[in-house]
XYZ file of C-alpha atoms in Angstrom:
753
model
C -11.733 -43.662 -9.960
C -12.744 -40.288 -8.664
C -11.635 -40.967 -5.078
C -8.407 -42.547 -6.298
C -7.537 -39.435 -8.319
C -8.364 -37.215 -5.378
C -6.261 -39.304 -3.015
C -3.381 -39.385 -5.494
C -3.320 -35.590 -5.749
C -3.604 -35.209 -1.975
C -0.617 -37.513 -1.485
C 1.353 -35.469 -3.994
C 0.416 -32.210 -2.244
C 1.525 -33.698 1.087
C 4.856 -34.729 -0.466
C 5.281 -31.298 -2.015
C 4.708 -29.450 1.250
C 7.085 -31.802 3.068
C 9.752 -30.882 0.534
C 8.874 -27.181 0.905
C 9.368 -27.489 4.669
C 12.764 -29.128 4.113
C 13.896 -26.367 1.759
C 12.631 -23.661 4.080
C 14.491 -25.193 7.026
C 17.679 -25.409 4.960
C 17.376 -21.761 3.921
C 16.699 -20.633 7.506
C 19.730 -22.575 8.728
C 21.932 -21.155 5.972
C 20.891 -17.591 6.809
C 21.392 -18.116 10.544
C 24.786 -19.767 10.049
C 25.996 -17.062 7.672
C 24.876 -14.243 9.938
C 26.521 -15.797 12.979
C 29.775 -16.743 11.225
C 32.874 -14.543 11.521
C 33.319 -12.194 8.596
C 37.041 -12.767 8.320
C 39.770 -10.272 7.529
C 39.334 -10.056 3.788
C 36.863 -8.099 1.691
C 36.280 -11.181 -0.469
C 35.179 -13.198 2.554
C 32.805 -10.475 3.693
C 31.383 -10.129 0.192
C 30.769 -13.871 -0.095
C 29.042 -13.877 3.287
C 26.753 -10.990 2.344
C 25.887 -12.572 -1.008
C 25.037 -15.842 0.730
C 22.771 -14.073 3.212
C 21.003 -12.184 0.426
C 20.524 -15.286 -1.739
C 19.244 -17.501 1.048
C 16.977 -14.753 2.394
C 15.462 -14.401 -1.078
C 14.896 -18.153 -1.282
C 13.319 -18.156 2.153
C 10.927 -15.363 1.125
C 9.956 -17.323 -1.998
C 9.358 -20.509 0.007
C 7.209 -18.644 2.518
C 5.227 -17.027 -0.304
C 4.528 -20.414 -1.871
C 2.708 -21.690 1.210
C -0.766 -20.922 -0.150
C -1.834 -22.494 -3.425
C 1.610 -23.959 -3.989
C 0.399 -26.316 -6.741
C -2.652 -25.559 -8.855
C -2.322 -27.542 -12.068
C -1.155 -30.651 -13.842
C -0.260 -31.267 -17.468
C -0.434 -34.768 -18.982
C 1.272 -34.885 -22.396
C 0.661 -37.397 -25.162
C 4.316 -38.442 -25.077
C 4.019 -39.538 -21.451
C 5.414 -36.458 -19.751
C 3.486 -35.419 -16.655
C 4.146 -32.117 -14.869
C 2.558 -30.405 -11.916
C 2.438 -26.592 -12.206
C 2.802 -24.227 -9.252
C 3.748 -20.788 -7.981
C 7.438 -21.612 -7.635
C 9.639 -24.396 -8.922
C 10.606 -27.128 -6.452
C 12.939 -30.062 -7.125
C 13.403 -33.421 -5.449
C 16.433 -34.138 -3.302
C 17.958 -36.618 -5.738
C 21.129 -36.617 -7.865
C 19.223 -35.413 -10.938
C 17.285 -32.778 -8.965
C 14.086 -33.959 -10.660
C 11.364 -31.312 -10.747
C 8.478 -31.912 -8.354
C 6.526 -28.883 -9.486
C 7.229 -26.559 -12.426
C 7.241 -22.775 -11.968
C 4.261 -21.280 -13.818
C 6.644 -18.959 -15.665
C 8.682 -21.780 -17.228
C 8.210 -22.391 -20.949
C 7.006 -25.953 -20.373
C 4.080 -24.537 -18.345
C 2.678 -22.453 -21.207
C 0.211 -25.120 -22.422
C -1.550 -24.746 -19.076
C -2.611 -21.272 -20.245
C -2.656 -21.551 -24.030
C -3.712 -25.049 -25.062
C -7.144 -25.515 -26.613
C -8.975 -28.452 -28.134
C -8.104 -27.042 -31.540
C -4.447 -26.435 -30.575
C -3.669 -28.882 -27.751
C 0.097 -28.145 -27.763
C 0.850 -31.849 -27.197
C -1.466 -32.217 -24.208
C -3.634 -35.218 -23.449
C -5.411 -33.521 -20.561
C -5.147 -30.423 -18.351
C -6.085 -30.539 -14.680
C -6.920 -27.630 -12.380
C -6.244 -28.384 -8.717
C -7.978 -26.277 -6.070
C -6.620 -26.285 -2.528
C -7.339 -24.685 0.829
C -4.148 -24.619 2.804
C -2.646 -28.051 2.260
C -5.930 -29.802 1.510
C -7.190 -30.604 -1.986
C -10.734 -29.258 -2.350
C -11.389 -29.631 -6.054
C -10.223 -31.181 -9.308
C -11.305 -30.138 -12.779
C -10.048 -31.977 -15.870
C -10.161 -30.744 -19.453
C -9.819 -33.388 -22.171
C -7.482 -32.088 -24.881
C -7.105 -35.343 -26.842
C -10.546 -36.704 -27.740
C -8.970 -40.022 -28.740
C -7.992 -40.591 -25.115
C -10.651 -42.895 -23.641
C -9.450 -42.614 -20.029
C -11.860 -40.747 -17.739
C -11.260 -39.701 -14.141
C -14.739 -38.565 -13.128
C -13.551 -34.960 -12.785
C -14.037 -33.939 -16.403
C -16.059 -30.810 -17.083
C -17.736 -29.593 -20.216
C -17.045 -25.952 -19.413
C -13.390 -25.002 -19.603
C -14.119 -21.704 -17.829
C -15.431 -23.327 -14.645
C -12.336 -22.501 -12.589
C -12.145 -18.971 -13.979
C -15.802 -18.207 -13.240
C -15.498 -19.639 -9.746
C -12.585 -17.299 -9.057
C -14.481 -14.313 -10.463
C -17.582 -15.055 -8.387
C -15.650 -15.537 -5.140
C -16.147 -12.873 -2.466
C -13.520 -10.133 -2.384
C -11.176 -9.785 0.594
C -9.947 -6.223 0.186
C -6.705 -7.423 -1.399
C -6.028 -8.228 -5.038
C -5.346 -11.913 -5.624
C -2.991 -13.287 -8.230
C -4.487 -14.969 -11.298
C -1.692 -17.473 -11.729
C -4.234 -20.311 -11.860
C -6.535 -18.630 -14.386
C -4.325 -16.633 -16.767
C -6.026 -16.379 -20.140
C -4.285 -16.643 -23.508
C -4.403 -12.917 -24.320
C -3.054 -12.170 -20.855
C -0.273 -14.733 -21.149
C 0.977 -13.123 -24.362
C 1.338 -9.791 -22.553
C 2.922 -11.289 -19.456
C 5.646 -13.009 -21.494
C 6.287 -10.210 -24.007
C 9.970 -9.155 -24.374
C 11.035 -6.714 -21.676
C 12.975 -4.370 -23.981
C 11.173 -1.251 -25.179
C 7.804 0.177 -24.190
C 4.697 -1.993 -24.082
C 1.350 -0.220 -23.681
C -1.434 -2.363 -22.241
C -4.787 -0.671 -22.716
C -8.027 -2.031 -21.364
C -11.350 -0.915 -20.007
C -12.590 -1.581 -16.472
C -12.328 -5.152 -15.296
C -10.069 -6.391 -18.094
C -7.358 -7.401 -15.648
C -4.703 -5.047 -16.975
C -3.315 -4.309 -13.512
C -2.991 -7.907 -12.388
C -1.538 -8.817 -15.793
C 1.104 -6.112 -15.313
C 1.971 -7.504 -11.878
C 2.328 -11.022 -13.267
C 4.472 -9.536 -16.029
C 6.772 -8.124 -13.348
C 7.003 -11.579 -11.766
C 7.719 -13.171 -15.143
C 10.416 -10.658 -16.066
C 12.141 -11.174 -12.730
C 12.080 -14.911 -13.441
C 13.284 -14.682 -17.053
C 15.884 -11.935 -16.473
C 16.743 -12.559 -12.842
C 20.351 -11.429 -12.830
C 19.744 -8.115 -14.564
C 16.468 -7.072 -12.961
C 17.279 -8.267 -9.459
C 20.330 -6.005 -9.588
C 18.549 -2.972 -11.043
C 15.100 -3.606 -9.464
C 11.628 -3.129 -10.912
C 9.546 -0.047 -10.077
C 5.742 -0.215 -10.026
C 3.960 3.143 -9.899
C 0.357 3.175 -8.705
C -2.118 6.054 -8.440
C -2.589 6.258 -4.661
C -1.765 4.582 -1.322
C -5.071 2.661 -1.253
C -4.228 1.086 -4.611
C -0.726 0.083 -3.496
C -2.195 -1.468 -0.362
C -4.671 -3.345 -2.540
C -2.014 -4.891 -4.813
C 0.723 -5.303 -2.175
C 0.298 -9.060 -1.716
C 0.243 -10.128 -5.367
C 3.973 -10.252 -6.064
C 4.952 -11.751 -2.688
C 2.365 -14.476 -3.335
C 4.320 -15.260 -6.514
C 7.622 -15.401 -4.658
C 8.871 -11.976 -5.727
C 9.870 -9.313 -3.208
C 12.535 -7.338 -5.095
C 10.083 -4.754 -6.405
C 9.567 -1.152 -5.331
C 5.945 0.019 -5.165
C 5.384 3.775 -5.048
C 2.848 6.461 -5.797
C 3.862 9.475 -7.899
C 4.068 11.465 -4.672
C 6.777 9.151 -3.296
C 9.295 9.350 -6.135
C 11.552 12.028 -4.651
C 13.587 10.526 -1.785
C 13.119 12.354 1.474
C 9.787 13.878 0.478
C 6.355 12.415 1.112
C 3.798 14.499 -0.737
C 0.703 14.635 1.471
C -0.595 18.052 0.445
C -3.433 18.720 -1.983
C -3.487 21.002 -5.004
C -6.494 22.561 -6.619
C -7.239 20.970 -10.011
C -6.054 24.186 -11.673
C -2.744 24.171 -9.778
C -2.108 20.481 -10.527
C -2.768 21.050 -14.216
C -0.392 24.035 -14.410
C 2.360 22.231 -12.511
C 2.095 19.273 -14.871
C 2.717 21.244 -18.069
C 5.960 20.982 -20.018
C 6.354 24.749 -19.673
C 7.243 24.240 -16.015
C 10.629 22.803 -17.024
C 11.465 26.008 -18.890
C 10.179 28.155 -16.029
C 12.345 26.338 -13.492
C 15.379 26.553 -15.772
C 14.814 30.293 -16.063
C 14.455 30.544 -12.280
C 17.851 28.875 -11.884
C 19.427 31.298 -14.335
C 17.931 34.153 -12.335
C 19.932 32.954 -9.339
C 23.154 33.378 -11.334
C 23.083 37.126 -10.754
C 25.167 40.179 -11.549
C 25.672 42.909 -8.937
C 23.554 46.039 -9.323
C 26.531 48.028 -8.110
C 30.147 47.318 -7.230
C 30.505 44.903 -4.301
C 33.191 46.207 -1.956
C 35.027 43.452 -0.044
C 37.206 44.282 2.950
C 40.677 42.780 2.764
C 43.796 43.202 4.894
C 45.665 44.602 1.889
C 42.917 47.053 1.023
C 39.424 46.908 -0.444
C 38.605 44.539 -3.284
C 35.978 45.615 -5.798
C 33.799 43.057 -7.582
C 31.965 44.796 -10.411
C 29.377 43.636 -12.963
C 31.978 43.136 -15.682
C 34.064 40.743 -13.599
C 30.951 38.829 -12.492
C 29.605 38.649 -16.033
C 32.841 37.166 -17.365
C 32.934 34.641 -14.520
C 29.306 33.731 -15.174
C 29.947 33.300 -18.890
C 32.845 30.956 -18.285
C 30.861 28.943 -15.708
C 27.867 28.584 -18.029
C 30.138 27.450 -20.852
C 30.916 24.324 -18.845
C 27.247 23.325 -19.380
C 27.267 21.825 -15.923
C 24.235 22.011 -13.622
C 24.048 25.067 -11.392
C 25.693 23.702 -8.227
C 28.397 21.854 -10.147
C 29.196 24.970 -12.196
C 29.441 27.106 -9.058
C 33.122 26.220 -8.342
C 34.012 27.415 -11.854
C 32.273 30.721 -11.178
C 34.039 31.007 -7.818
C 37.426 30.241 -9.371
C 36.998 32.994 -11.993
C 35.938 35.512 -9.364
C 38.844 34.614 -7.061
C 41.257 34.757 -9.998
C 39.987 38.205 -11.017
C 40.196 39.550 -7.446
C 43.689 38.095 -7.075
C 44.750 39.846 -10.277
C 43.283 43.083 -8.922
C 45.306 42.749 -5.725
C 48.467 41.754 -7.569
C 48.234 44.854 -9.777
C 47.789 47.048 -6.751
C 50.587 45.639 -4.605
C 53.234 44.641 -7.105
C 52.824 47.208 -9.873
C 56.033 48.939 -10.949
C 55.352 52.698 -10.865
C 57.742 53.070 -13.792
C 55.857 50.545 -15.965
C 58.180 47.610 -15.566
C 57.272 43.990 -14.783
C 55.244 43.289 -11.674
C 57.440 42.897 -8.643
C 55.527 39.848 -7.308
C 56.742 36.395 -8.201
C 54.633 33.235 -8.711
C 54.914 32.220 -5.054
C 53.784 35.670 -3.899
C 50.797 35.593 -6.275
C 49.864 32.101 -5.137
C 49.940 33.219 -1.517
C 47.666 36.175 -2.273
C 45.272 33.924 -4.184
C 45.129 31.509 -1.255
C 44.283 34.324 1.132
C 41.465 35.526 -1.125
C 40.182 31.980 -1.669
C 39.843 31.470 2.097
C 38.251 34.850 2.769
C 34.770 34.608 4.290
C 33.916 38.015 2.811
C 34.841 36.844 -0.695
C 32.742 33.708 -0.354
C 29.877 35.789 0.946
C 29.971 37.807 -2.279
C 30.135 34.602 -4.358
C 27.135 33.190 -2.467
C 25.197 36.350 -3.202
C 25.818 36.071 -6.949
C 25.801 32.290 -7.419
C 24.314 30.590 -4.341
C 24.387 26.853 -3.783
C 20.766 25.669 -3.836
C 18.762 22.603 -2.847
C 15.823 21.385 -4.946
C 13.464 22.038 -2.033
C 14.744 25.590 -1.648
C 14.510 26.374 -5.354
C 10.970 25.003 -5.778
C 9.710 26.604 -2.568
C 11.049 29.990 -3.689
C 9.579 29.469 -7.153
C 6.121 28.630 -5.800
C 6.220 31.647 -3.498
C 6.834 33.857 -6.516
C 6.181 31.936 -9.765
C 8.209 33.940 -12.256
C 8.304 33.261 -16.006
C 4.656 32.169 -16.060
C 1.522 33.978 -17.267
C -0.255 35.797 -14.444
C -3.204 33.393 -14.326
C -0.929 30.356 -14.075
C 1.236 32.039 -11.451
C -1.838 32.843 -9.363
C -3.018 29.225 -9.609
C 0.166 27.722 -8.147
C 1.352 30.508 -5.815
C 2.023 29.124 -2.328
C 4.101 30.664 0.414
C 4.222 27.572 2.599
C 2.400 24.292 3.072
C 2.970 20.599 2.501
C 4.458 19.206 -0.677
C 1.860 17.886 -3.109
C 2.169 15.043 -5.650
C 2.337 17.645 -8.431
C 5.383 19.198 -6.700
C 7.396 15.969 -6.891
C 8.304 16.192 -10.597
C 9.184 19.861 -10.021
C 11.592 18.839 -7.255
C 13.091 16.205 -9.537
C 13.461 18.718 -12.355
C 15.117 21.129 -9.940
C 17.552 18.421 -8.833
C 18.517 17.876 -12.474
C 19.027 21.594 -13.043
C 21.042 22.065 -9.878
C 23.109 18.887 -9.984
C 24.293 16.858 -7.043
C 27.830 17.511 -5.901
C 28.984 14.236 -4.381
C 32.353 15.614 -3.268
C 30.938 16.777 0.071
C 29.315 13.399 0.635
C 32.565 11.633 -0.208
C 34.489 13.901 2.149
C 31.972 13.250 4.928
C 32.159 9.501 4.335
C 35.952 9.585 4.390
C 35.938 11.639 7.605
C 33.540 9.148 9.183
C 35.741 6.264 8.096
C 38.830 7.981 9.543
C 37.026 8.409 12.859
C 36.251 4.704 12.825
C 39.906 3.874 12.091
C 41.041 6.160 14.916
C 38.598 4.450 17.263
C 39.830 1.033 16.136
C 43.429 2.103 16.685
C 42.518 3.185 20.179
C 41.063 -0.238 20.846
C 44.245 -1.860 19.575
C 46.393 0.465 21.685
C 44.480 -0.531 24.799
C 44.620 -4.194 23.894
C 48.286 -4.205 23.025
C 49.614 -1.536 25.354
C 52.299 -3.928 26.491
C 53.907 -3.608 23.067
C 55.025 -0.036 23.836
C 58.163 -1.293 25.454
C 58.778 -3.517 22.437
C 58.853 -0.453 20.208
C 61.391 1.193 22.494
C 63.644 -1.856 22.364
C 63.804 -1.974 18.534
C 65.565 0.196 16.027
C 63.704 2.850 14.021
C 63.185 0.656 10.955
C 61.628 -2.168 12.960
C 59.430 0.331 14.831
C 58.120 1.714 11.558
C 57.240 -1.804 10.385
C 55.341 -2.503 13.611
C 53.518 0.833 13.415
C 52.483 0.140 9.816
C 51.284 -3.322 10.847
C 49.133 -1.818 13.594
C 47.694 0.744 11.161
C 46.652 -2.011 8.770
C 45.097 -3.892 11.655
C 43.145 -0.784 12.650
C 41.778 -0.358 9.125
C 40.718 -3.993 8.980
C 39.084 -3.710 12.379
C 37.225 -0.616 11.215
C 36.064 -2.427 8.096
C 34.814 -5.348 10.128
C 32.761 -3.077 12.395
C 31.502 -0.844 9.627
C 27.795 -1.478 9.060
C 27.329 -3.377 5.803
C 24.567 -2.346 3.424
C 22.300 -5.385 3.425
C 19.422 -3.545 1.785
C 17.798 -5.029 -1.291
C 18.105 -3.319 -4.653
C 14.539 -2.036 -4.254
C 15.343 -0.525 -0.853
C 18.483 1.143 -2.164
C 16.603 2.422 -5.205
C 13.954 4.020 -2.987
C 16.628 6.179 -1.363
C 18.520 7.113 -4.542
C 16.979 9.693 -6.864
C 19.427 8.841 -9.635
C 18.775 5.092 -9.574
C 18.221 3.568 -13.037
C 15.574 0.834 -12.819
C 15.725 -2.280 -14.953
C 12.009 -2.041 -15.748
C 9.167 0.305 -14.787
C 5.467 -0.546 -14.715
C 3.030 2.362 -14.525
C -0.622 1.772 -13.681
C -3.259 4.368 -14.623
C -0.546 5.755 -16.892
C -2.965 8.028 -18.720
C -3.343 10.144 -15.560
C 0.282 11.266 -15.285
C 1.369 14.727 -16.351
C 4.093 15.652 -18.824
C 6.360 16.639 -15.932
C 5.851 13.310 -14.185
C 6.790 11.502 -17.397
C 10.030 13.489 -17.502
C 10.802 12.126 -14.028
C 9.963 8.521 -14.922
C 11.932 8.538 -18.149
C 14.975 9.714 -16.204
C 14.511 6.717 -13.910
C 14.624 4.302 -16.856
C 17.231 5.303 -19.456
C 16.777 1.982 -21.298
C 13.059 2.750 -21.823
C 12.122 -0.753 -20.659
C 8.575 -0.044 -19.503
C 5.064 -1.440 -19.304
C 2.352 1.226 -19.302
C -1.118 0.218 -18.187
C -4.244 2.313 -18.470
C -7.385 3.404 -20.242
C -7.618 6.850 -21.869
C -11.414 6.685 -21.424
C -10.863 6.823 -17.651
C -8.604 9.906 -17.662
C -9.727 12.164 -14.828
C -6.714 14.204 -13.705
C -6.683 17.707 -15.252
C -3.009 17.369 -16.136
C -3.226 13.797 -17.380
C -1.812 13.142 -20.839
C -4.554 10.688 -21.813
C -3.112 9.917 -25.246
C -0.334 7.331 -25.558
C 1.185 9.292 -28.439
C 1.410 12.399 -26.252
C 3.163 10.427 -23.548
C 5.666 8.527 -25.659
C 6.447 10.562 -28.775
C 9.028 12.838 -27.059
C 10.988 9.836 -25.795
C 10.613 6.877 -28.177
C 8.803 8.310 -31.200
C 6.611 5.570 -32.651
C 8.850 2.753 -31.409
C 6.400 1.252 -28.926
C 3.951 -1.626 -28.951
C 0.254 -1.309 -28.171
C -2.033 -4.151 -27.082
C -5.616 -3.989 -25.896
C -7.480 -6.262 -23.513
C -11.108 -6.501 -24.569
C -12.703 -8.942 -22.092
C -14.238 -7.645 -18.858
C -13.750 -10.259 -16.150
C -14.893 -8.105 -13.231
C -18.060 -6.241 -14.158
C -21.204 -8.277 -14.871
C -23.235 -7.478 -17.970
C -26.055 -5.862 -15.977
C -23.724 -3.244 -14.490
C -21.606 -2.712 -17.602
C -24.655 -1.915 -19.724
C -25.505 0.942 -17.354
C -21.934 2.201 -16.848
C -21.166 2.253 -20.580
C -23.908 4.836 -21.148
C -21.825 7.498 -19.385
C -18.914 7.676 -21.888
C -21.253 6.722 -24.731
C -23.378 9.832 -24.104
C -20.353 11.940 -25.082
C -18.982 9.538 -27.705
C -21.652 7.377 -29.398
C -18.919 5.196 -30.914
C -17.549 4.222 -27.489
C -17.157 0.431 -27.226
C -16.910 -0.955 -23.680
C -15.060 -4.187 -22.911
C -17.186 -7.328 -23.299
C -18.375 -8.760 -19.982
C -18.243 -12.546 -19.703
C -20.432 -12.799 -16.620
C -24.059 -12.181 -15.788
C -25.443 -12.166 -12.241
C -29.093 -11.489 -12.967
C -29.021 -8.591 -10.475
C -29.901 -5.221 -11.983
C -28.433 -1.978 -10.587
C -30.830 0.218 -8.614
C -31.221 3.941 -7.947
C -32.866 5.767 -5.046
C -33.689 9.463 -4.895
C -33.775 11.073 -1.460
C -33.289 14.286 0.476
C -31.333 12.491 3.213
C -28.324 10.787 1.669
C -26.561 9.721 4.902
C -29.704 8.002 6.265
C -30.461 6.156 3.025
C -26.806 5.192 2.571
C -26.728 3.737 6.091
C -29.870 1.731 5.353
C -28.493 0.421 2.054
C -25.234 -0.598 3.717
C -27.164 -2.379 6.475
C -29.175 -4.330 3.911
C -25.949 -5.447 2.238
C -24.341 -6.514 5.505
C -25.608 -10.096 5.203
C -23.689 -10.546 1.945
C -20.163 -11.953 1.820
C -17.312 -9.824 0.575
C -16.638 -6.095 0.627
C -18.758 -2.997 0.015
C -17.576 0.436 -1.076
C -19.476 3.703 -0.776
C -18.017 5.979 -3.460
C -18.929 9.637 -3.046
C -17.648 13.128 -3.843
C -15.285 14.302 -1.054
C -17.754 17.008 0.031
C -20.110 14.282 1.335
C -17.531 12.219 3.209
C -17.888 13.864 6.612
C -21.656 13.308 6.774
C -21.386 9.793 5.376
C -18.605 8.858 7.806
C -20.814 9.942 10.685
C -23.677 7.795 9.366
C -21.358 4.828 8.704
C -19.247 4.592 11.877
C -17.921 1.141 10.987
C -16.689 2.196 7.547
C -12.974 2.675 6.972
C -12.178 6.045 5.412
C -9.395 8.581 4.962
C -6.364 8.856 2.664
C -5.330 5.226 3.289
C -8.461 3.272 4.218
C -8.278 -0.339 5.345
C -9.649 -2.161 2.310
C -9.976 -5.401 4.233
C -12.796 -3.919 6.326
C -16.354 -4.935 5.289
C -17.274 -1.345 4.372
C -15.024 1.440 3.030
C -15.780 5.048 2.123
C -13.836 6.319 -0.890
C -13.593 9.183 -3.322
C -13.749 8.267 -7.014
C -9.996 8.834 -7.504
C -9.229 6.551 -4.564
C -11.345 3.811 -6.126
C -9.252 3.590 -9.286
C -8.036 0.057 -9.898
C -9.989 -1.409 -6.964
C -12.908 -3.819 -6.962
C -15.645 -4.705 -4.471
C -18.542 -7.127 -4.335
C -21.010 -4.262 -3.863
C -20.757 -0.561 -4.637
C -23.022 2.340 -3.698
C -22.381 5.506 -5.703
C -23.510 8.750 -4.071
C -24.544 11.890 -5.977
C -23.340 10.826 -9.437
C -24.271 14.232 -10.896
C -21.430 15.790 -8.873
C -18.828 13.524 -10.432
C -17.115 14.152 -13.742
C -17.837 11.677 -16.514
C -14.522 9.821 -16.078
C -14.841 9.640 -12.297
C -18.428 8.397 -12.611
C -17.427 5.731 -15.135
C -14.742 4.521 -12.730
C -17.117 4.484 -9.750
C -19.825 2.540 -11.590
C -17.427 -0.181 -12.736
C -15.885 -1.165 -9.384
C -18.581 -3.735 -8.486
C -18.348 -7.460 -9.185
C -21.898 -8.308 -8.059
C -24.225 -5.442 -7.052
C -24.494 -1.699 -7.786
C -26.711 0.981 -6.290
C -26.965 4.746 -6.787
C -28.228 7.306 -4.251
C -28.963 10.827 -5.450
C -30.884 13.992 -4.533
C -31.468 15.585 -7.925
C -31.835 14.355 -11.464
C -29.508 11.606 -12.599
C -26.701 12.726 -14.930
C -26.647 12.149 -18.672
C -26.330 8.456 -19.380
C -28.028 7.264 -16.201
C -31.534 8.649 -16.767
C -33.039 5.186 -17.236
C -31.268 3.552 -14.298
C -34.229 3.628 -11.915
C -36.593 2.274 -14.565
C -34.297 -0.592 -15.592
C -33.035 -1.512 -12.147
C -34.462 -3.631 -9.383
C -37.227 -2.211 -7.188
C -35.972 0.841 -5.317
C -34.945 -0.135 -1.790
C -37.177 1.300 0.852
C -35.676 3.904 3.110
C -35.101 2.722 6.649
């Protein structure tokens, strides 16, 4: 029976992959054919072609993503229904398009994650199918109906066998999806309604990040039309984290998602600079919005003395009164600075025109002005085109860019207390992540005048039409004589026909925008996302939340984090602090309480760090035990001992991280030449060297924490909870509060090499 079941599932897997190959070939052919086909002369034809390319390319990406672990489960219902469950849905090539495998996100697949012996949800049995490539390597059956006497030989008494096997597997440096092992509490979060704000809180190892990623995949499945058009944004704490999670959504067949760090959320700026903790905290305060608004108002100036403007009809004098009235009228529009500037300019030009009209056309005997409307209009036009006049306007109300405004503000931080101004003052240097929300705030205050962009686009299009007309003229030069032989009316018709042809030719050669919604969103600061997921949400500042809320006017968001792990000086920490200004108390809070990553031996040690400050602290409950106790080693030569500890771990499978304060990285990197390090380390390497902030959200088989006393409590808690199997600590002085008993409770101290 056992071999028959195995063979049956292998035959099904073979059939499934044959069908996947067919569908992939069809999609590739459709894309190739559409790309190579003529676009036609009509916008509708070009639109249909582009839609076809986009749709088939998306299908092809999903089919390619489903290659590994395509089918992982099977549901046998009491009523005779029998469904295989997989990463993507695939149907047979028959008239009824019968499902071969059901997408894990479909409602009929829910019993795979939720059914229990007490609540079987109509199931007779549930089967977990493990594969390597296209080969079945394991079957595990759970009996849901005890009255069913049929046995396959693959039944197991422990329903968590597959889960524990996945948790104990060696890490690869990339986060894997959990589509085969989603637990009931995780499934409820993944499938929660996408409207409103959902806060997912959980301690280390509770799977909150991977649950959020599966939630993104589910929402794109359940609300495909809306979210594919508006895109989903996932914000992660650092580049290493984004690299770590980058393969999860593609493995689930979803590519229409934008992943970004907070420092990448202002198009055109990549924030690679570093702030001091004090500067980052000041820049993150809500008061910065008021300070920037005041800085903008400062740039709407009044002249200290009369501005004298040379003009061919005599000097023009722009005084404070005229400028003040123009400024008042411009501010009354309540438009952003750059968009209000034309109103200011108009009032100034109008006032200067009136000044000139009074001078030139005044009747010395007090009668009506001699100048008529046409004369006044001509004078106004001359003033409006005067470079000297516009120079004066620029001096009083300059057009500004966000980069220019923020750079000037940081060089001289006005409207801030002296201590805060000193903390953030910077004359030059690279943009930092804390600058990004300031740039975004500045863009809001200044406004974006699209008229120049439209004019440039129209000019570019006209150049393309002119070029196309030239091509037509060369191609149809023989028609010149035909024009000469016809009357004027016929010639005009032919000329109009050629103009239309030139426009169509230009349209056909104009580069179409084939970018995905996510790619277009990355380049558009004003893009409104359909849903935003924020990981380590407790770390973001008030100013960064202002930016994110602007990106999602519908407030459809999933926030993931753990206030106990807040480490950034400007981090909000509290969910109420984050959300109250935007949604009040209209948000849902759920907490994940099971630690799937960290074994009991490590969690017992790590929990002492926050517990030393808060005796009521309750860590997540670990479901695994490895029997390996953490160790500690005291030394005067950290690099040498770290190198020895890494060497001793080298025979183990998986990945090892050395987590140390940045001040020790140079010496450790020299002692660990094979370790990957830097701002964006290669997490697939056997050994990586990280700072505690870089390690957020990551996991490794083994972790060595260096000099824990130099880490803040939150950073230390994060560092200690990254390991899935083994943990060691190397230190020179006394262990910090909470870890005093580590050496006594751990395994024998490793000998120094």
